[in-house]
CSV table of C-alpha atoms in Angstrom, one decimal:
chain,number,residue,atom,x,y,z
A,1,TYR,CA,0.0,0.0,0.0
A,2,ALA,CA,1.0,3.6,-0.6
A,3,PRO,CA,3.3,5.0,2.1
A,4,THR,CA,1.9,8.1,3.7
A,5,LEU,CA,4.7,10.7,3.8
A,6,CYS,CA,2.3,12.8,5.8
A,7,ALA,CA,1.0,10.2,8.3
A,8,ALA,CA,-1.2,12.6,10.1
A,9,ALA,CA,-4.6,12.4,8.6
A,10,GLN,CA,-6.6,15.6,8.9
A,11,THR,CA,-10.2,16.4,8.4
A,12,SER,CA,-11.9,19.4,6.9
A,13,MET,CA,-15.6,18.8,6.8
A,14,GLU,CA,-18.0,21.5,5.8
A,15,GLN,CA,-21.6,21.3,4.8
A,16,GLY,CA,-24.1,23.7,3.3
A,17,ILE,CA,-26.2,24.5,0.4
A,18,LEU,CA,-24.4,24.3,-2.9
A,19,PRO,CA,-24.5,27.6,-4.8
A,20,PRO,CA,-24.9,27.5,-8.6
A,21,CYS,CA,-21.6,27.5,-10.4
A,22,HIS,CA,-20.6,31.1,-10.9
A,23,HIS,CA,-17.0,30.6,-12.0
A,24,HIS,CA,-17.6,31.5,-15.6
A,25,GLU,CA,-19.7,34.5,-14.9
A,26,ALA,CA,-18.5,38.1,-14.6
A,27,VAL,CA,-14.9,37.0,-14.7
A,28,HIS,CA,-13.3,39.4,-17.1
A,29,ASP,CA,-9.7,38.9,-16.1
A,30,PRO,CA,-9.1,35.2,-16.9
A,31,GLN,CA,-6.6,35.0,-14.0
A,32,LEU,CA,-9.1,36.5,-11.6
A,33,VAL,CA,-10.9,33.7,-9.9
A,34,PRO,CA,-13.9,33.8,-7.6
A,35,CYS,CA,-13.7,31.9,-4.4
A,36,MET,CA,-13.0,28.3,-5.2
A,37,CYS,CA,-14.5,26.9,-2.0
A,38,PRO,CA,-17.6,25.5,-3.7
A,39,ILE,CA,-19.8,25.4,-0.6
A,40,PHE,CA,-20.2,29.0,0.2
A,41,SER,CA,-21.7,31.8,-1.7
A,42,CYS,CA,-18.5,33.7,-1.1
A,43,PRO,CA,-18.3,37.1,-2.9
A,44,TRP,CA,-14.5,37.1,-2.9
A,45,GLU,CA,-12.7,37.4,-6.2
A,46,GLY,CA,-8.9,37.5,-6.5
A,47,HIS,CA,-5.9,36.3,-8.5
A,48,LEU,CA,-4.7,32.8,-8.5
A,49,GLU,CA,-1.8,33.7,-6.1
A,50,ALA,CA,-4.2,34.8,-3.5
A,51,VAL,CA,-6.6,31.8,-3.6
A,52,VAL,CA,-4.6,29.7,-1.1
A,53,SER,CA,-4.4,32.3,1.6
A,54,HIS,CA,-8.1,33.2,1.1
A,55,LEU,CA,-9.2,29.6,1.5
A,56,ARG,CA,-7.1,29.2,4.6
A,57,GLN,CA,-8.0,32.4,6.3
A,58,ALA,CA,-11.7,32.9,5.2
A,59,HIS,CA,-12.8,29.3,5.1
A,60,HIS,CA,-10.3,27.5,7.4
A,61,ILE,CA,-9.5,24.9,4.8
A,62,ASN,CA,-6.6,22.8,6.0
A,63,ILE,CA,-3.5,22.2,4.0
A,64,LEU,CA,-1.5,19.0,4.0
A,65,GLN,CA,2.1,18.7,2.8
A,66,GLY,CA,3.8,15.8,1.0
A,67,ALA,CA,3.7,13.9,-2.3
A,68,GLU,CA,1.5,11.2,-0.8
A,69,ILE,CA,-0.9,11.9,1.9
A,70,VAL,CA,-4.1,10.5,3.5
A,71,PHE,CA,-7.2,12.6,3.8
A,72,LEU,CA,-9.7,11.3,6.3
A,73,ALA,CA,-13.3,12.4,5.5
A,74,THR,CA,-15.4,12.0,8.6
A,75,ASP,CA,-19.2,11.8,9.0
A,76,MET,CA,-19.9,10.3,5.6
A,77,HIS,CA,-23.4,9.7,6.7
A,78,LEU,CA,-24.3,13.4,6.5
A,79,PRO,CA,-27.1,14.1,4.1
A,80,ALA,CA,-26.4,15.4,0.6
A,81,PRO,CA,-25.3,17.9,-0.4
A,82,THR,CA,-22.1,17.9,1.6
A,83,ASP,CA,-18.6,18.8,0.7
A,84,TRP,CA,-15.3,17.8,2.2
A,85,ILE,CA,-12.4,20.0,1.1
A,86,ILE,CA,-8.7,19.9,1.7
A,87,MET,CA,-5.7,21.7,0.2
A,88,HIS,CA,-2.7,19.6,-0.7
A,89,SER,CA,0.7,21.2,-1.1
A,90,CYS,CA,3.4,19.3,-3.1
A,91,LEU,CA,5.8,19.6,-6.0
A,92,GLY,CA,5.8,23.4,-5.6
A,93,HIS,CA,2.0,23.7,-6.1
A,94,GLN,CA,-1.2,23.7,-4.2
A,95,PHE,CA,-4.0,21.4,-5.1
A,96,LEU,CA,-7.6,21.3,-3.9
A,97,LEU,CA,-9.4,18.0,-3.2
A,98,VAL,CA,-13.1,18.2,-3.4
A,99,LEU,CA,-15.2,15.2,-2.1
A,100,ARG,CA,-18.9,15.9,-2.7
A,101,LYS,CA,-21.9,13.9,-1.6
A,102,GLN,CA,-24.7,14.7,-4.0
A,103,GLU,CA,-28.0,13.3,-5.2
A,104,LYS,CA,-28.0,13.2,-9.0
A,105,HIS,CA,-30.9,10.8,-8.7
A,106,GLU,CA,-33.3,11.6,-5.9
A,107,GLY,CA,-32.9,9.3,-2.9
A,108,HIS,CA,-29.6,7.9,-4.2
A,109,PRO,CA,-26.7,10.0,-3.0
A,110,GLN,CA,-23.3,9.4,-4.6
A,111,PHE,CA,-19.8,10.5,-3.7
A,112,PHE,CA,-17.7,12.4,-6.2
A,113,ALA,CA,-14.0,13.1,-5.7
A,114,THR,CA,-11.7,15.2,-7.8
A,115,MET,CA,-8.5,17.3,-7.5
A,116,MET,CA,-7.9,20.7,-9.0
A,117,LEU,CA,-4.7,22.6,-9.3
A,118,ILE,CA,-4.7,26.1,-7.9
A,119,GLY,CA,-3.0,27.2,-11.1
A,120,THR,CA,-3.7,27.5,-14.8
A,121,PRO,CA,-5.0,24.7,-17.1
A,122,THR,CA,-1.6,24.6,-18.8
A,123,GLN,CA,0.1,24.0,-15.5
A,124,ALA,CA,-2.5,21.4,-14.5
A,125,ASP,CA,-1.6,19.3,-17.6
A,126,ASN,CA,1.8,18.7,-16.1
A,127,PHE,CA,0.4,16.6,-13.3
A,128,THR,CA,-1.3,13.4,-12.6
A,129,TYR,CA,-3.2,12.8,-9.4
A,130,ARG,CA,-4.2,9.5,-7.9
A,131,LEU,CA,-7.0,8.8,-5.3
A,132,GLU,CA,-6.9,5.5,-3.6
A,133,LEU,CA,-9.3,3.7,-1.3
A,134,ASN,CA,-8.1,0.5,0.4
A,135,ARG,CA,-10.1,-1.5,2.9
A,136,ASN,CA,-11.8,-4.8,3.5
A,137,GLN,CA,-9.6,-6.5,0.9
A,138,ARG,CA,-10.8,-4.1,-1.8
A,139,ARG,CA,-8.9,-1.4,-3.5
A,140,LEU,CA,-10.1,1.3,-5.8
A,141,LYS,CA,-7.8,3.7,-7.6
A,142,TRP,CA,-8.6,6.7,-9.8
A,143,GLU,CA,-5.9,8.5,-11.8
A,144,ALA,CA,-6.4,11.5,-14.0
A,145,THR,CA,-5.0,14.9,-14.9
A,146,PRO,CA,-6.2,17.5,-12.4
A,147,ARG,CA,-8.3,20.3,-13.6
A,148,SER,CA,-7.5,23.9,-13.0
A,149,VAL,CA,-9.5,25.9,-10.4
A,150,LEU,CA,-10.1,28.3,-13.3
A,151,GLU,CA,-12.5,25.6,-14.5
A,152,CYS,CA,-15.7,24.9,-12.6
A,153,VAL,CA,-15.7,22.0,-10.1
A,154,ASP,CA,-19.4,21.7,-10.5
A,155,SER,CA,-19.1,20.8,-14.2
A,156,VAL,CA,-16.4,18.2,-13.5
A,157,ILE,CA,-18.7,16.5,-11.1
A,158,SER,CA,-21.8,16.8,-13.2
A,159,ASP,CA,-19.8,15.3,-16.1
A,160,GLY,CA,-18.9,12.4,-13.8
A,161,ASP,CA,-15.2,12.8,-14.9
A,162,CYS,CA,-13.9,11.9,-11.4
A,163,LEU,CA,-13.9,9.2,-8.8
A,164,VAL,CA,-17.5,8.1,-8.3
A,165,LEU,CA,-18.7,6.0,-5.4
A,166,ASN,CA,-22.2,4.8,-4.7
A,167,THR,CA,-23.2,4.5,-1.1
A,168,SER,CA,-22.6,0.7,-1.0
A,169,LEU,CA,-18.9,1.2,-2.0
A,170,ALA,CA,-18.5,4.2,0.2
A,171,GLN,CA,-19.6,2.0,3.1
A,172,LEU,CA,-17.3,-0.8,2.2
A,173,PHE,CA,-14.4,1.6,2.2
A,174,SER,CA,-15.4,3.5,5.3
A,175,ASP,CA,-14.4,2.8,8.8
A,176,ASN,CA,-16.8,3.9,11.5
A,177,GLY,CA,-18.3,6.6,9.2
A,178,SER,CA,-14.9,7.9,8.0
A,179,LEU,CA,-13.4,7.5,4.5
A,180,ALA,CA,-9.6,7.5,4.2
A,181,ILE,CA,-8.5,8.7,0.8
A,182,GLY,CA,-4.9,8.2,-0.2
A,183,ILE,CA,-3.8,11.0,-2.4
A,184,ALA,CA,-0.6,11.1,-4.6
A,185,ILE,CA,0.5,13.7,-7.1
A,186,THR,CA,3.2,13.1,-9.7
A,187,THR,CA,4.5,15.1,-12.6
A,188,ASN,CA,3.8,13.5,-15.9
A,189,LYS,CA,7.5,13.0,-16.7
A,190,VAL,CA,8.1,11.2,-13.4
A,191,HIS,CA,4.9,9.3,-13.8
A,192,ASN,CA,5.8,7.9,-17.2
A,193,SER,CA,9.2,6.7,-16.1
A,194,GLU,CA,7.8,5.2,-13.0
A,195,ALA,CA,5.0,3.2,-14.8
A,196,GLU,CA,3.7,0.5,-12.5
A,197,MET,CA,4.3,-3.1,-13.3
B,1,TYR,CA,0.6,-0.1,-18.3
B,2,ALA,CA,-0.1,-3.7,-17.6
B,3,PRO,CA,1.5,-6.1,-20.1
B,4,THR,CA,-1.0,-8.3,-21.8
B,5,LEU,CA,0.3,-11.8,-21.7
B,6,CYS,CA,-2.6,-12.7,-24.0
B,7,ALA,CA,-2.5,-9.9,-26.5
B,8,ALA,CA,-5.4,-11.0,-28.5
B,9,ALA,CA,-8.5,-9.3,-27.1
B,10,GLN,CA,-11.6,-11.4,-27.6
B,11,THR,CA,-15.2,-10.5,-27.3
B,12,SER,CA,-18.2,-12.4,-26.0
B,13,MET,CA,-21.2,-10.3,-26.1
B,14,GLU,CA,-24.6,-11.6,-25.2
B,15,GLN,CA,-27.8,-10.0,-24.4
B,16,GLY,CA,-31.2,-11.0,-23.1
B,17,ILE,CA,-33.7,-10.8,-20.3
B,18,LEU,CA,-32.2,-11.3,-16.9
B,19,PRO,CA,-33.8,-14.2,-15.1
B,20,PRO,CA,-34.3,-13.9,-11.4
B,21,CYS,CA,-31.5,-15.3,-9.4
B,22,HIS,CA,-32.2,-19.0,-8.8
B,23,HIS,CA,-28.8,-20.0,-7.5
B,24,HIS,CA,-29.9,-20.6,-4.0
B,25,GLU,CA,-33.1,-22.4,-4.8
B,26,ALA,CA,-33.5,-26.1,-5.1
B,27,VAL,CA,-29.8,-26.8,-4.8
B,28,HIS,CA,-29.5,-29.6,-2.3
B,29,ASP,CA,-26.0,-30.6,-3.1
B,30,PRO,CA,-23.9,-27.5,-2.3
B,31,GLN,CA,-21.4,-28.5,-4.9
B,32,LEU,CA,-24.1,-28.8,-7.5
B,33,VAL,CA,-24.5,-25.5,-9.3
B,34,PRO,CA,-27.1,-24.3,-11.7
B,35,CYS,CA,-25.9,-22.8,-15.0
B,36,MET,CA,-23.7,-19.8,-14.1
B,37,CYS,CA,-24.3,-17.9,-17.3
B,38,PRO,CA,-26.6,-15.3,-15.8
B,39,ILE,CA,-28.3,-14.3,-19.0
B,40,PHE,CA,-30.2,-17.4,-19.9
B,41,SER,CA,-32.9,-19.2,-18.1
B,42,CYS,CA,-30.9,-22.3,-18.5
B,43,PRO,CA,-32.2,-25.4,-16.8
B,44,TRP,CA,-28.8,-27.1,-16.6
B,45,GLU,CA,-27.4,-28.1,-13.2
B,46,GLY,CA,-24.1,-29.8,-12.6
B,47,HIS,CA,-21.1,-30.1,-10.5
B,48,LEU,CA,-18.4,-27.4,-10.4
B,49,GLU,CA,-16.1,-29.5,-12.5
B,50,ALA,CA,-18.6,-29.5,-15.4
B,51,VAL,CA,-19.4,-25.8,-15.4
B,52,VAL,CA,-16.6,-24.7,-17.7
B,53,SER,CA,-17.4,-27.2,-20.4
B,54,HIS,CA,-21.1,-26.4,-20.1
B,55,LEU,CA,-20.5,-22.7,-20.5
B,56,ARG,CA,-18.2,-23.3,-23.5
B,57,GLN,CA,-20.4,-25.8,-25.3
B,58,ALA,CA,-24.0,-24.7,-24.4
B,59,HIS,CA,-23.4,-20.9,-24.3
B,60,HIS,CA,-20.3,-20.4,-26.5
B,61,ILE,CA,-18.6,-18.4,-23.8
B,62,ASN,CA,-15.0,-17.8,-24.8
B,63,ILE,CA,-12.0,-18.6,-22.6
B,64,LEU,CA,-8.9,-16.5,-22.4
B,65,GLN,CA,-5.6,-17.7,-21.1
B,66,GLY,CA,-2.9,-15.9,-19.1
B,67,ALA,CA,-2.3,-14.1,-15.8
B,68,GLU,CA,-3.0,-10.8,-17.4
B,69,ILE,CA,-5.4,-10.4,-20.3
B,70,VAL,CA,-7.5,-7.7,-21.9
B,71,PHE,CA,-11.1,-8.3,-22.5
B,72,LEU,CA,-12.8,-6.1,-25.1
B,73,ALA,CA,-16.5,-5.5,-24.5
B,74,THR,CA,-18.0,-4.2,-27.7
B,75,ASP,CA,-21.3,-2.4,-28.4
B,76,MET,CA,-21.5,-0.7,-25.0
B,77,HIS,CA,-24.4,1.3,-26.3
B,78,LEU,CA,-26.7,-1.6,-26.2
B,79,PRO,CA,-29.7,-1.0,-23.9
B,80,ALA,CA,-29.8,-2.4,-20.4
B,81,PRO,CA,-30.0,-5.2,-19.4
B,82,THR,CA,-27.1,-6.6,-21.3
B,83,ASP,CA,-24.3,-8.9,-20.1
B,84,TRP,CA,-20.8,-9.4,-21.4
B,85,ILE,CA,-19.2,-12.6,-20.2
B,86,ILE,CA,-15.8,-14.2,-20.6
B,87,MET,CA,-14.0,-17.0,-18.9
B,88,HIS,CA,-10.4,-16.5,-17.8
B,89,SER,CA,-8.1,-19.4,-17.2
B,90,CYS,CA,-5.0,-18.9,-15.1
B,91,LEU,CA,-3.1,-20.1,-12.1
B,92,GLY,CA,-4.7,-23.5,-12.5
B,93,HIS,CA,-8.3,-22.2,-12.2
B,94,GLN,CA,-11.1,-20.8,-14.3
B,95,PHE,CA,-12.7,-17.4,-13.5
B,96,LEU,CA,-15.8,-15.8,-15.0
B,97,LEU,CA,-15.9,-12.1,-15.7
B,98,VAL,CA,-19.4,-10.6,-15.8
B,99,LEU,CA,-19.9,-7.1,-17.1
B,100,ARG,CA,-23.5,-6.1,-16.7
B,101,LYS,CA,-25.3,-3.0,-17.9
B,102,GLN,CA,-28.3,-2.5,-15.7
B,103,GLU,CA,-30.7,0.3,-14.7
B,104,LYS,CA,-30.8,0.4,-11.0
B,105,HIS,CA,-32.4,3.9,-11.3
B,106,GLU,CA,-34.8,4.2,-14.3
B,107,GLY,CA,-33.2,5.9,-17.2
B,108,HIS,CA,-29.7,5.8,-15.7
B,109,PRO,CA,-27.9,2.6,-16.8
B,110,GLN,CA,-24.7,1.7,-15.0
B,111,PHE,CA,-22.0,-0.8,-15.7
B,112,PHE,CA,-21.1,-3.4,-13.1
B,113,ALA,CA,-18.1,-5.7,-13.4
B,114,THR,CA,-17.0,-8.5,-11.2
B,115,MET,CA,-15.0,-11.8,-11.3
B,116,MET,CA,-16.1,-15.1,-9.9
B,117,LEU,CA,-14.1,-18.2,-9.4
B,118,ILE,CA,-15.5,-21.4,-10.8
B,119,GLY,CA,-14.7,-23.0,-7.5
B,120,THR,CA,-15.6,-22.9,-3.9
B,121,PRO,CA,-15.6,-19.8,-1.7
B,122,THR,CA,-12.6,-21.2,0.2
B,123,GLN,CA,-10.7,-21.5,-3.0
B,124,ALA,CA,-11.8,-18.0,-4.1
B,125,ASP,CA,-10.3,-16.5,-0.9
B,126,ASN,CA,-6.9,-17.4,-2.2
B,127,PHE,CA,-7.0,-15.0,-5.1
B,128,THR,CA,-7.2,-11.3,-5.8
B,129,TYR,CA,-8.5,-10.0,-9.1
B,130,ARG,CA,-7.8,-6.6,-10.7
B,131,LEU,CA,-9.9,-4.9,-13.3
B,132,GLU,CA,-8.2,-1.9,-15.0
B,133,LEU,CA,-9.5,0.7,-17.4
B,134,ASN,CA,-6.9,3.1,-19.0
B,135,ARG,CA,-7.7,5.7,-21.6
B,136,ASN,CA,-7.7,9.4,-22.2
B,137,GLN,CA,-5.2,10.0,-19.4
B,138,ARG,CA,-7.5,8.4,-16.9
B,139,ARG,CA,-7.0,5.2,-15.1
B,140,LEU,CA,-9.4,3.3,-12.9
B,141,LYS,CA,-8.5,0.1,-11.0
B,142,TRP,CA,-10.6,-2.2,-8.9
B,143,GLU,CA,-9.1,-4.9,-6.8
B,144,ALA,CA,-11.0,-7.4,-4.7
B,145,THR,CA,-11.3,-11.1,-3.8
B,146,PRO,CA,-13.3,-13.0,-6.4
B,147,ARG,CA,-16.6,-14.5,-5.3
B,148,SER,CA,-17.3,-18.2,-5.9
B,149,VAL,CA,-19.9,-19.1,-8.6
B,150,LEU,CA,-21.6,-20.9,-5.8
B,151,GLU,CA,-22.7,-17.5,-4.7
B,152,CYS,CA,-25.1,-15.4,-6.8
B,153,VAL,CA,-23.7,-12.9,-9.2
B,154,ASP,CA,-26.9,-10.9,-9.0
B,155,SER,CA,-26.5,-10.3,-5.3
B,156,VAL,CA,-22.9,-9.1,-5.9
B,157,ILE,CA,-24.1,-6.6,-8.4
B,158,SER,CA,-27.1,-5.5,-6.4
B,159,ASP,CA,-24.9,-5.0,-3.4
B,160,GLY,CA,-22.6,-2.8,-5.6
B,161,ASP,CA,-19.6,-4.7,-4.3
B,162,CYS,CA,-17.8,-4.6,-7.7
B,163,LEU,CA,-16.4,-2.1,-10.2
B,164,VAL,CA,-19.2,0.4,-10.9
B,165,LEU,CA,-19.2,2.8,-13.9
B,166,ASN,CA,-21.8,5.4,-14.8
B,167,THR,CA,-22.3,6.0,-18.5
B,168,SER,CA,-20.1,9.2,-18.4
B,169,LEU,CA,-17.1,7.2,-17.2
B,170,ALA,CA,-17.9,4.3,-19.5
B,171,GLN,CA,-17.8,6.7,-22.4
B,172,LEU,CA,-14.5,8.2,-21.3
B,173,PHE,CA,-12.9,4.8,-21.2
B,174,SER,CA,-14.5,3.5,-24.3
B,175,ASP,CA,-13.1,3.6,-27.8
B,176,ASN,CA,-15.6,3.6,-30.6
B,177,GLY,CA,-18.2,1.9,-28.4
B,178,SER,CA,-15.8,-0.7,-27.0
B,179,LEU,CA,-14.5,-1.0,-23.5
B,180,ALA,CA,-11.1,-2.6,-23.0
B,181,ILE,CA,-10.8,-4.2,-19.5
B,182,GLY,CA,-7.4,-5.3,-18.3
B,183,ILE,CA,-7.8,-8.3,-16.0
B,184,ALA,CA,-5.1,-9.7,-13.7
B,185,ILE,CA,-5.4,-12.5,-11.2
B,186,THR,CA,-2.9,-13.0,-8.4
B,187,THR,CA,-2.7,-15.4,-5.5
B,188,ASN,CA,-2.8,-13.6,-2.3
B,189,LYS,CA,0.6,-14.9,-1.2
B,190,VAL,CA,2.2,-13.6,-4.5
B,191,HIS,CA,0.1,-10.4,-4.2
B,192,ASN,CA,1.4,-9.5,-0.7
B,193,SER,CA,5.0,-10.0,-1.7
B,194,GLU,CA,4.6,-8.0,-4.9
B,195,ALA,CA,2.8,-5.1,-3.1
B,196,GLU,CA,3.0,-2.0,-5.3
B,197,MET,CA,5.0,1.0,-4.4
């Protein structure tokens, strides 16, 4: 199993009403982003460089360090919609993990997890992120290129282009209501030369 | 990416009405199994040792050899319910891959994939199977212990204890309507000593 360079699992659980996606509205400077914390109707707008400090200070989003970390999302039983959010600092960049519980089909909540780079789409293309669940002799891994926070997390999730878990799987991978998600980021160059198997 | 010891991808596509699960009815000899091909109301019953030849001869289910193979499921657009089935021979045993397209929620078909050992539950516990999808810079891996065909494939799928894909993800991983599924089987002893990373 993946070693956790940052062994301390931390939790950042938030819940609230999901605002409609407003990332592509009224943003004239393409480097000016609205608040990326998707669970608040936060009026803040700023440049990419200021997003991290805003998320930390205004929304108390934790930040974990290390190429491979474990994020522990607690209280998975909370009703949809709920978001769990953490920032992840590694390889000289900051990433945002968004785990969202949402009901696309009424009465059937699902979990959606994706990572976004707090950077431009061009920068994001240089990385691969991996999310891994491992419990009860089952393992599920999702690898993809992160999106940029200049894109809209809502559309990533509504497109289903992310790790998707139904409640059965989420329960199989949860321990006492908490889901441990292993997160690893690699640059694409490193990733290709370290191809598994 | 996983080497394919059996490079030739083969297809076995079948469709039909799913019969109700009858595996636990009227089976008095626990080693006597009804026909495991889940898509036919097949009246055949027999011992485990005869299942493989029955599936090959009566239902024309293909068999692929090798520790790591690629199964190409074609015509993923076919309406639910549809099953794709292949037998996989390796490590001295035969396994059955079942890929099922099913609508748990009306109008929202999903794909469910699982492997079953044509053997007893005790034998199945010795193995780990891995299903892997890899396309468009995305990778999804599912690892678990196979179930025995003495259990019911319908309950595995209705429990959601398998690889689950919504149609968005299935499309992302498909090429021209076909889904290539990398399959690998390991014994648990080998698996532990070859732990990744």
